[in-house]
Each structure stands twice: as C-alpha cells, then as structure tokens.
C-alpha cells in the first residue's frame, strides 16, 4: 500500500483513465464489497466496468491516505448520494467521471466537490439550461455567441455541479436552481484535452494540485 499525504489548505485531484487492462480491472474489482458489486451488476456492461474501476481507484487512493486496506473501507451516503468515509473524519473526498476519464478529489480540512465533462455537443442545450440554471446563468448564456455557447454551458455546468456537490447537494434533488453558498470558491481546469472540470470548496485560501494516475 502506497502512503499518501494531504496538506491543510490543499485539495488534490487525481486524474485517471477508466479504460484499464483486464488484469488491472480484476485487481480493482477484488477490493469492492458485495453491495458495490451488486450495484455494478445493475448497470449496462460499459457503465458497470467504469463504475468498478472508479470505485476501485477511489478505494486504493483512500487506503493510501488513511492507512486502512481498500477492502476494509466503509462508505456512508448523504441525502444526495455523496459518499462519506466511515470512521475517517480527517479526510473529505468526491469523485466524478465522464466518458473514460475519472477525477478523484481529496481534502483534509474542508468539504470538496468535483465535476468533469467531456466537451461534446449538448442536446437541447437551452432546454436543459432553463431547467437547471439560475436567471443570472441564463442571461450570461444568452449573451454568449452561438458558436461558443456549448463550451460556455459546459463550463457553467461543471462549476454548478462541483459547488452543489461540495455542499452535499445534487443537481437532481430539486435545489439546483438555488444560489450556491457564496462562501464556496471554485477553480476550473482541463484535466485532459477535450475535457473541462471544476473543483469547489469552502473559503478561498486553498491550493489545487492535480496528479495523474498511470496504468
């Protein structure tokens, strides 16, 4: 087990491909408990494989931070489904994945939210925006030139998702149009070409470090 360390006023975001070899997949799958394997079994084959890989990577990283074996880590879940680590209040984390890319965010001293999206055309973009975005976000989107609107929407989306997840809320729980906590700050970044991501956390005095997982 590799030992990992978090510093105060620091958020680490680990970036990993979810497209792994069969041997790597098998090793990650062995770290999952029965309930997570059952959840994977309810998904489509592609989604199930990515779920297993993402949860396995998450457990591996948390094992490095906590010193507890990946198999023994236990999760609880908030009202919007955000996972929490049982018996380890010293670490906050959040995950997100889009297509074959996964992001894993960790902080020792504050809640954290992360979101990533593959830069792709958004179907019925304005309909989605009217359903979920605030009036201010809608005005900004309407003022954006049409050829730039898709990218602007995705940037706004990942920021909104990251901020809601940092608060323990979700875009589908009926609170998405609410104004996010003004004490939250966020940072946008590109974890890989053709992807856009955001990480959010309370207060402004934190640094973002990104780390790539190979293999």
Coordinates of C-alpha atoms in Angstrom, one line a residue, residues 20-119:
X20 CA -7.8 -0.3 -18.0
X21 CA -6.5 -3.7 -18.8
X22 CA -8.4 -6.8 -17.8
X23 CA -5.8 -7.7 -15.2
X24 CA -6.0 -4.2 -13.7
X25 CA -9.8 -4.4 -13.7
X26 CA -9.7 -7.7 -11.9
X27 CA -7.4 -6.4 -9.2
X28 CA -9.6 -3.3 -8.6
X29 CA -12.8 -5.4 -8.6
X30 CA -11.4 -7.6 -5.8
X31 CA -11.3 -4.5 -3.5
X32 CA -15.1 -3.9 -3.8
X33 CA -17.6 -5.2 -1.2
X34 CA -20.7 -7.1 -2.2
X35 CA -23.0 -4.0 -2.2
X36 CA -20.8 -2.2 -4.8
X37 CA -20.6 -5.3 -6.9
X38 CA -24.4 -5.6 -6.8
X39 CA -24.7 -2.0 -7.9
X40 CA -22.4 -2.6 -10.8
X41 CA -24.4 -5.7 -11.8
X42 CA -27.5 -3.4 -12.3
X43 CA -25.7 -1.2 -14.9
X44 CA -25.0 -1.7 -18.5
X45 CA -21.7 -3.5 -19.3
X46 CA -19.8 -0.4 -20.2
X47 CA -21.2 1.6 -17.2
X48 CA -20.6 -1.3 -14.9
X49 CA -16.9 -1.7 -15.9
X50 CA -16.3 2.0 -15.4
X51 CA -18.1 2.0 -12.0
X52 CA -15.9 -0.9 -10.8
X53 CA -12.7 0.8 -12.0
X54 CA -13.7 4.2 -10.5
X55 CA -14.6 2.7 -7.1
X56 CA -11.5 0.5 -7.1
X57 CA -9.3 3.5 -7.8
X58 CA -11.1 5.5 -5.1
X59 CA -10.6 2.8 -2.6
X60 CA -6.9 2.5 -3.5
X61 CA -6.3 6.2 -3.0
X62 CA -8.2 6.3 0.2
X63 CA -6.2 3.4 1.5
X64 CA -3.1 5.4 0.8
X65 CA -4.4 8.4 2.7
X66 CA -5.8 6.5 5.7
X67 CA -3.6 3.5 6.1
X68 CA -6.6 1.2 6.1
X69 CA -6.8 -1.5 3.5
X70 CA -9.0 -0.8 0.5
X71 CA -11.2 -3.8 1.2
X72 CA -12.0 -2.6 4.8
X73 CA -13.0 0.9 4.0
X74 CA -16.7 1.6 4.6
X75 CA -18.9 4.3 3.0
X76 CA -21.9 6.1 4.1
X77 CA -24.0 8.3 1.9
X78 CA -25.5 11.8 2.2
X79 CA -29.1 12.6 1.1
X80 CA -28.0 13.3 -2.4
X81 CA -25.8 10.2 -2.6
X82 CA -22.5 11.8 -1.9
X83 CA -20.2 9.1 -0.4
X84 CA -18.6 9.7 3.1
X85 CA -15.9 7.6 4.7
X86 CA -17.0 5.9 7.9
X87 CA -14.6 6.4 10.9
X88 CA -12.3 8.8 9.0
X89 CA -13.5 12.3 9.6
X90 CA -10.0 13.6 8.8
X91 CA -10.5 13.2 5.0
X92 CA -13.1 14.7 2.6
X93 CA -13.4 13.4 -0.9
X94 CA -15.6 13.5 -4.0
X95 CA -15.5 11.8 -7.4
X96 CA -16.7 12.4 -10.9
X97 CA -16.3 10.7 -14.3
X98 CA -17.3 11.4 -17.8
X99 CA -16.7 9.0 -20.8
X100 CA -13.5 7.2 -19.8
X101 CA -12.0 9.8 -17.5
X102 CA -12.3 9.8 -13.7
X103 CA -11.5 12.6 -11.2
X104 CA -10.9 11.9 -7.5
X105 CA -10.7 15.0 -5.2
X106 CA -9.4 14.9 -1.6
X107 CA -9.0 17.5 1.2
X108 CA -8.1 17.2 4.8
X109 CA -9.9 20.2 6.2
X110 CA -13.0 21.1 4.2
X111 CA -15.8 19.5 2.1
X112 CA -15.0 19.3 -1.6
X113 CA -16.9 18.8 -4.8
X114 CA -15.6 17.9 -8.3
X115 CA -17.2 17.6 -11.7
X116 CA -15.8 16.7 -15.1
X117 CA -17.5 16.7 -18.6
X118 CA -16.3 15.5 -21.9
X119 CA -16.5 18.5 -24.3

